[in-house]
CSV table of C-alpha atoms in Angstrom, one decimal:
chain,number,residue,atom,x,y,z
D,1,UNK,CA,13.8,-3.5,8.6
D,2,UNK,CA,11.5,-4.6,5.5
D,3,UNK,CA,10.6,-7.3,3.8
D,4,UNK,CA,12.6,-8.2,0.7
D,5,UNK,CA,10.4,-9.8,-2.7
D,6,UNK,CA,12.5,-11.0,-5.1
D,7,UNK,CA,10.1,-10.7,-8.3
D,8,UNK,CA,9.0,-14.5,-8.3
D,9,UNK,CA,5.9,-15.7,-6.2
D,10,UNK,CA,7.1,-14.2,-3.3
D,11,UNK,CA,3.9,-12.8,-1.2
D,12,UNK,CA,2.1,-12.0,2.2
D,13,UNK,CA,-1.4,-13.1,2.5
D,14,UNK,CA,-3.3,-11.6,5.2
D,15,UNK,CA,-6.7,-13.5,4.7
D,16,UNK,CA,-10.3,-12.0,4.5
D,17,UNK,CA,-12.0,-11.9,7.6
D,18,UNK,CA,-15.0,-9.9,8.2
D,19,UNK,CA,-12.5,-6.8,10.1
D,20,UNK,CA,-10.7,-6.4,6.4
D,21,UNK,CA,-14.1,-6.4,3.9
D,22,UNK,CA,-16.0,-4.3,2.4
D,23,UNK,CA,-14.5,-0.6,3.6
D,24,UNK,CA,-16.4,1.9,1.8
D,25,UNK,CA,-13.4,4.2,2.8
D,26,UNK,CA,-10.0,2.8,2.2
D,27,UNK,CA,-6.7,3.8,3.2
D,28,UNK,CA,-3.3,2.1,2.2
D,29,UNK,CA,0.2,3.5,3.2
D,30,UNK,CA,3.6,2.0,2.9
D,31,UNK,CA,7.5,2.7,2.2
D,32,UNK,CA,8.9,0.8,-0.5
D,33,UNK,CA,11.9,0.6,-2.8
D,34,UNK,CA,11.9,-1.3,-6.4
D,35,UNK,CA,14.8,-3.2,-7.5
D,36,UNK,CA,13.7,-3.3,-11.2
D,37,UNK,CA,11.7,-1.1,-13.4
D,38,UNK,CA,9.6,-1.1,-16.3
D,39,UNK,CA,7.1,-4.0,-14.8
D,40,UNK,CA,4.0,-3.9,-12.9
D,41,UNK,CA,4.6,-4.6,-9.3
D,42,UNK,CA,1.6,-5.4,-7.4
D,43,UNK,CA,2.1,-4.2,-3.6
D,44,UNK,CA,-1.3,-4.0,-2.1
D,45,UNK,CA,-4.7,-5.2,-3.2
D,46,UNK,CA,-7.7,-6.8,-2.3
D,47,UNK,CA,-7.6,-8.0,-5.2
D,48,UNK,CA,-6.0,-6.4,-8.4
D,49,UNK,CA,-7.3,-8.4,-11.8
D,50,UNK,CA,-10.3,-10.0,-9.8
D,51,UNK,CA,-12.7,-8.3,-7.3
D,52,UNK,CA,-11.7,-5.5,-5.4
D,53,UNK,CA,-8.6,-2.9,-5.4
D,54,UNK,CA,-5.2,-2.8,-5.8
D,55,UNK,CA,-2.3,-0.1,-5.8
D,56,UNK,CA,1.2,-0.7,-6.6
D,57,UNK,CA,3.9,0.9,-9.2
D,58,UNK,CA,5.3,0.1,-12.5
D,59,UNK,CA,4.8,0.2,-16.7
D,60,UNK,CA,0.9,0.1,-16.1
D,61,UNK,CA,1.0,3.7,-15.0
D,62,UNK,CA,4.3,4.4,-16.7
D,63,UNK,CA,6.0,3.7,-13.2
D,64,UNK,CA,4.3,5.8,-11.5
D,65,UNK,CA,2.0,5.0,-8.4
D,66,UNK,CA,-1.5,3.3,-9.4
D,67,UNK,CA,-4.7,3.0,-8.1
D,68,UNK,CA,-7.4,0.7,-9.1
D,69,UNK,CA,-11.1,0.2,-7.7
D,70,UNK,CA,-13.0,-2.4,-9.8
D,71,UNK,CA,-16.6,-1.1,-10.6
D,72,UNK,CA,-19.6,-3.4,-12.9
D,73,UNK,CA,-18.8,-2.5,-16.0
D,74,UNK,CA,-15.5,0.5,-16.7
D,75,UNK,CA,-13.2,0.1,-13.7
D,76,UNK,CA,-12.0,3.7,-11.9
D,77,UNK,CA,-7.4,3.6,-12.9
D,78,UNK,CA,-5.4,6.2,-11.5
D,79,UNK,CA,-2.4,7.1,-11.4
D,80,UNK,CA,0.2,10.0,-9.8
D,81,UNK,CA,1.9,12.5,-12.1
D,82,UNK,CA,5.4,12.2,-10.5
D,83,UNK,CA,7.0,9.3,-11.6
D,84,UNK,CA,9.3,7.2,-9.0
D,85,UNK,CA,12.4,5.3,-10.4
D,86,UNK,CA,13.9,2.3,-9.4
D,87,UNK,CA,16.7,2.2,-6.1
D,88,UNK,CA,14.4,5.4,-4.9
D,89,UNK,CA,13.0,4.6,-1.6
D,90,UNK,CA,9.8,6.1,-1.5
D,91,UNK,CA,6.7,6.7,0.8
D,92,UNK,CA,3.1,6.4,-0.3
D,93,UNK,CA,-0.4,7.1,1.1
D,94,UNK,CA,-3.6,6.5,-1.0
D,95,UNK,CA,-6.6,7.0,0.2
D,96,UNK,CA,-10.4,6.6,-1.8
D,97,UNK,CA,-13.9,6.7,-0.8
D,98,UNK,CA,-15.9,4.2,-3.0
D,99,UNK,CA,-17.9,6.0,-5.7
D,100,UNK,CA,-18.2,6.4,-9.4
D,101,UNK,CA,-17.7,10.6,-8.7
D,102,UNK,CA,-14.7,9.9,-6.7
D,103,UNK,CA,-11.4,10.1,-6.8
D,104,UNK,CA,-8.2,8.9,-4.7
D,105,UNK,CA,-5.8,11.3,-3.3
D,106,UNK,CA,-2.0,10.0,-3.5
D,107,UNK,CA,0.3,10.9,-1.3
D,108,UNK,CA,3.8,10.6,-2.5
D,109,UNK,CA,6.6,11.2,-0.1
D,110,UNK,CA,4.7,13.5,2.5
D,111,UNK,CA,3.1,15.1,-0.9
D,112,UNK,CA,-0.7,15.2,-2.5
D,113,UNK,CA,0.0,14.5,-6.4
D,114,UNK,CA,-1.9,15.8,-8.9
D,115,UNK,CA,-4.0,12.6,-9.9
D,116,UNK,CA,-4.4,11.7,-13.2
D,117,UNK,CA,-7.4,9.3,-14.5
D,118,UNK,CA,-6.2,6.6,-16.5
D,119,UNK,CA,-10.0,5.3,-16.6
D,120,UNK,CA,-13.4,6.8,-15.7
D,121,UNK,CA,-15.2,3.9,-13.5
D,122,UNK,CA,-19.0,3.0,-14.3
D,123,UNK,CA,-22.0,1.8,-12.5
D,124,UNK,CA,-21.7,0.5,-9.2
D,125,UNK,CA,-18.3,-0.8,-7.2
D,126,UNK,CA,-17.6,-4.5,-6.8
D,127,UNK,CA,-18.0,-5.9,-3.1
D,128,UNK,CA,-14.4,-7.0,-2.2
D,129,UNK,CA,-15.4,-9.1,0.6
D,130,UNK,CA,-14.3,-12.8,-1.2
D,131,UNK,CA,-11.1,-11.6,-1.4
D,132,UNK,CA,-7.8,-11.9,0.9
D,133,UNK,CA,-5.5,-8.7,1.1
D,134,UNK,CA,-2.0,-9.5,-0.2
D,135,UNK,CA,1.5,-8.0,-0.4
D,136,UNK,CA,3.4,-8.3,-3.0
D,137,UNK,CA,1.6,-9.5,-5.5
D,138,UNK,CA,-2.3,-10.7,-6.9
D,139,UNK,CA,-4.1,-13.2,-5.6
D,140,UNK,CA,-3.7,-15.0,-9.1
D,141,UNK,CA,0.0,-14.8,-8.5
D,142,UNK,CA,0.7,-12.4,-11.1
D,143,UNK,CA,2.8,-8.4,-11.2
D,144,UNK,CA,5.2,-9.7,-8.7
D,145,UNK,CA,6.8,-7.3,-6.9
D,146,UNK,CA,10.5,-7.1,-6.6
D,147,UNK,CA,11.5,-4.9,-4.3
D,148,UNK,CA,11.4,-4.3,-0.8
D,149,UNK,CA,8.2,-3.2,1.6
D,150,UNK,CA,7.7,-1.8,5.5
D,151,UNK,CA,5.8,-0.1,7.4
D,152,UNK,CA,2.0,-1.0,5.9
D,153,UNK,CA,-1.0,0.3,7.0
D,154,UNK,CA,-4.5,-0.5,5.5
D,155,UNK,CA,-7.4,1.2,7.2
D,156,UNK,CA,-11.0,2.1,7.0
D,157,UNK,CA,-10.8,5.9,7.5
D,158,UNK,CA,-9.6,8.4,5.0
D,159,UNK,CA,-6.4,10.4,6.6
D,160,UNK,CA,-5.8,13.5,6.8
D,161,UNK,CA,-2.7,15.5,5.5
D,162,UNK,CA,-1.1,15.3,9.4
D,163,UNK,CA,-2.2,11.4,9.6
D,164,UNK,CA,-0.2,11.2,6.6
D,165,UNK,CA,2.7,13.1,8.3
D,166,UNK,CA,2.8,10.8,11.0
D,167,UNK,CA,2.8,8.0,9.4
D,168,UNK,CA,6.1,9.3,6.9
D,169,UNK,CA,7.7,9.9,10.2
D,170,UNK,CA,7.0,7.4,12.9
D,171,UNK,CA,5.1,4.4,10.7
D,172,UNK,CA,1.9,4.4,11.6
D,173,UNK,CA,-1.4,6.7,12.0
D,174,UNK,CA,-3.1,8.6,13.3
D,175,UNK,CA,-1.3,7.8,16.7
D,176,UNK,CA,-0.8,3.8,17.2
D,177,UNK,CA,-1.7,0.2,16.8
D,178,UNK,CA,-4.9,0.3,18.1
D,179,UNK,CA,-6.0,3.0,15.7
D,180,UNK,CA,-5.9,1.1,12.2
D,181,UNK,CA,-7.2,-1.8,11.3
D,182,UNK,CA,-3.3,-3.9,9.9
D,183,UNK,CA,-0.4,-2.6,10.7
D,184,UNK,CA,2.6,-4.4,9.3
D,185,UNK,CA,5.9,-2.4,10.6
D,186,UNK,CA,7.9,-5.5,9.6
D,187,UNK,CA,10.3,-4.7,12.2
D,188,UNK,CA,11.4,-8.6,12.4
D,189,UNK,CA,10.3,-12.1,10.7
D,190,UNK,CA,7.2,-12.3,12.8
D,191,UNK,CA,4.0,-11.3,10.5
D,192,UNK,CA,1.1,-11.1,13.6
D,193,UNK,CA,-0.8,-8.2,12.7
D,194,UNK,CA,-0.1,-4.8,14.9
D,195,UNK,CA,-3.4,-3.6,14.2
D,196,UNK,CA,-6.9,-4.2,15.2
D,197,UNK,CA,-8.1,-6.3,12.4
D,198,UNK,CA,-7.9,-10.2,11.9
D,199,UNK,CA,-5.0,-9.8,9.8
D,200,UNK,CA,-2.1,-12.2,10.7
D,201,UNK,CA,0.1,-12.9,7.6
D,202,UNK,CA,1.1,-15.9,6.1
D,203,UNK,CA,4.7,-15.6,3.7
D,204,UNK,CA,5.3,-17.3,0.5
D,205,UNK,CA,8.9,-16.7,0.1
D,206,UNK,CA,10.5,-12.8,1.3
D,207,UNK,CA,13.5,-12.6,3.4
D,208,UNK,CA,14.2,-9.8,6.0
D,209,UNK,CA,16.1,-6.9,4.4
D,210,UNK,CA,16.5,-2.9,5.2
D,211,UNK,CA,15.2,0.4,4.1
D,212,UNK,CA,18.7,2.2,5.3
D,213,UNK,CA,17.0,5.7,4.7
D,214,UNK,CA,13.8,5.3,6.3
D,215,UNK,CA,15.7,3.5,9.6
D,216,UNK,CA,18.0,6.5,10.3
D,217,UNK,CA,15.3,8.9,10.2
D,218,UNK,CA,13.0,7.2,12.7
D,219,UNK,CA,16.3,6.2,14.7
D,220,UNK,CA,17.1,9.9,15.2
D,221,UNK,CA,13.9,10.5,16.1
D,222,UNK,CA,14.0,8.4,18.6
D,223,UNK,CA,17.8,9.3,20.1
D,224,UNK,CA,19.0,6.5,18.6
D,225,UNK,CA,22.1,8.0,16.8
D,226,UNK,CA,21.5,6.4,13.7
């Protein structure tokens, strides 16, 4: 199962306690599907067009997968070099240690891309502490997604290649709840986060919907016959 956005203020908000602030290491991973193309979809930030981060798909990076960290005065965009069309259900990881040297590695269906930089970030990075994480679109309720999301993870470690593997094949990494900080399978309607953070999301909008591809795969994993 997912969660279904249908493009118009439709969004998660999973609040900004002190367990989601301020990782100098970030991880984000999630399976997705757009319905539409050519527009900026907003999936995950913290806060994308304000203070913080965000990642998410569309015309911005020429629909491909985005990164943004906001920095004092040149914000750090990147961006992968495959590019990921509509109806395609697809699986990301992105992970990024804060840094004006750095960049994020992009994982794109079980894959590192070759990471292109849009923009080269300067001075310092911007504390993202005042801002919620949300799904699905900013925080100013803009670059709706419209599409549908499962299996998020947000974390403050930087996985590896086989933390990335587990997560494209069983959901979550490195091994279980109790190891990330959110973890939103969105198996059903119920949004209490899975993960160790303070996290509990709130929907605007977004019905339950399914991600047929990615539920036969972990079915047959797990002898289901699916």
């Amino acid at each position: 199962m997912a969660r279904d956005f249908d493009g118009t203020n439709d969004r998660i908000d999973c609040g900004s306690d002190a367990s989601l602030d301020s990782f100098s290491s970030k991880t984000m991973a999630y399976w997705y599907v757009r319905d539409v193309g050519l527009a900026v979809h907003s999936i995950i930030q913290k806060d994308r067009f304000a203070i913080g981060w965000g990642a998410g798909h569309g015309s911005i990076a020429n629909n491909k997968v985005y990164f943004m960290r906001d920095f004092d005065t040149t914000n750090g965009e990147w961006t992968s070099t495959n590019v990921v069309g509509a109806g395609a259900i697809s699986h990301v990881v992105i992970t990024y240690v804060d840094g004006i040297s750095n960049d994020p590695v992009i994982y794109l269906n079980n894959v590192s891309e070759t990471v292109l930089e849009v923009s080269t970030p300067t001075l310092t990075v911007v504390d993202d502490a005042a801002n919620s994480l949300t799904l699905g679109e900013t925080g100013g309720g803009a670059n709706d997604f419209n599409g549908r999301l499962g299996f998020v993870c947000y974390d403050n470690t930087i996985w590896t290649a086989a933390d990335v593997n587990r997560h494209y094949w069983w959901g979550c990494a490195p091994g279980g709840p109790s190891t990330v900080k959110v973890w939103q399978p969105f198996w059903t309607s119920e949004l209490t986060n899975k993960g160790t953070a303070v996290a509990n999301g709130t929907a605007t909008g977004t019905t339950m919907a399914s991600l047929p591809r990615v539920e036969r795969m972990w079915g047959s994993m797990m002898g289901c016959g699916r």
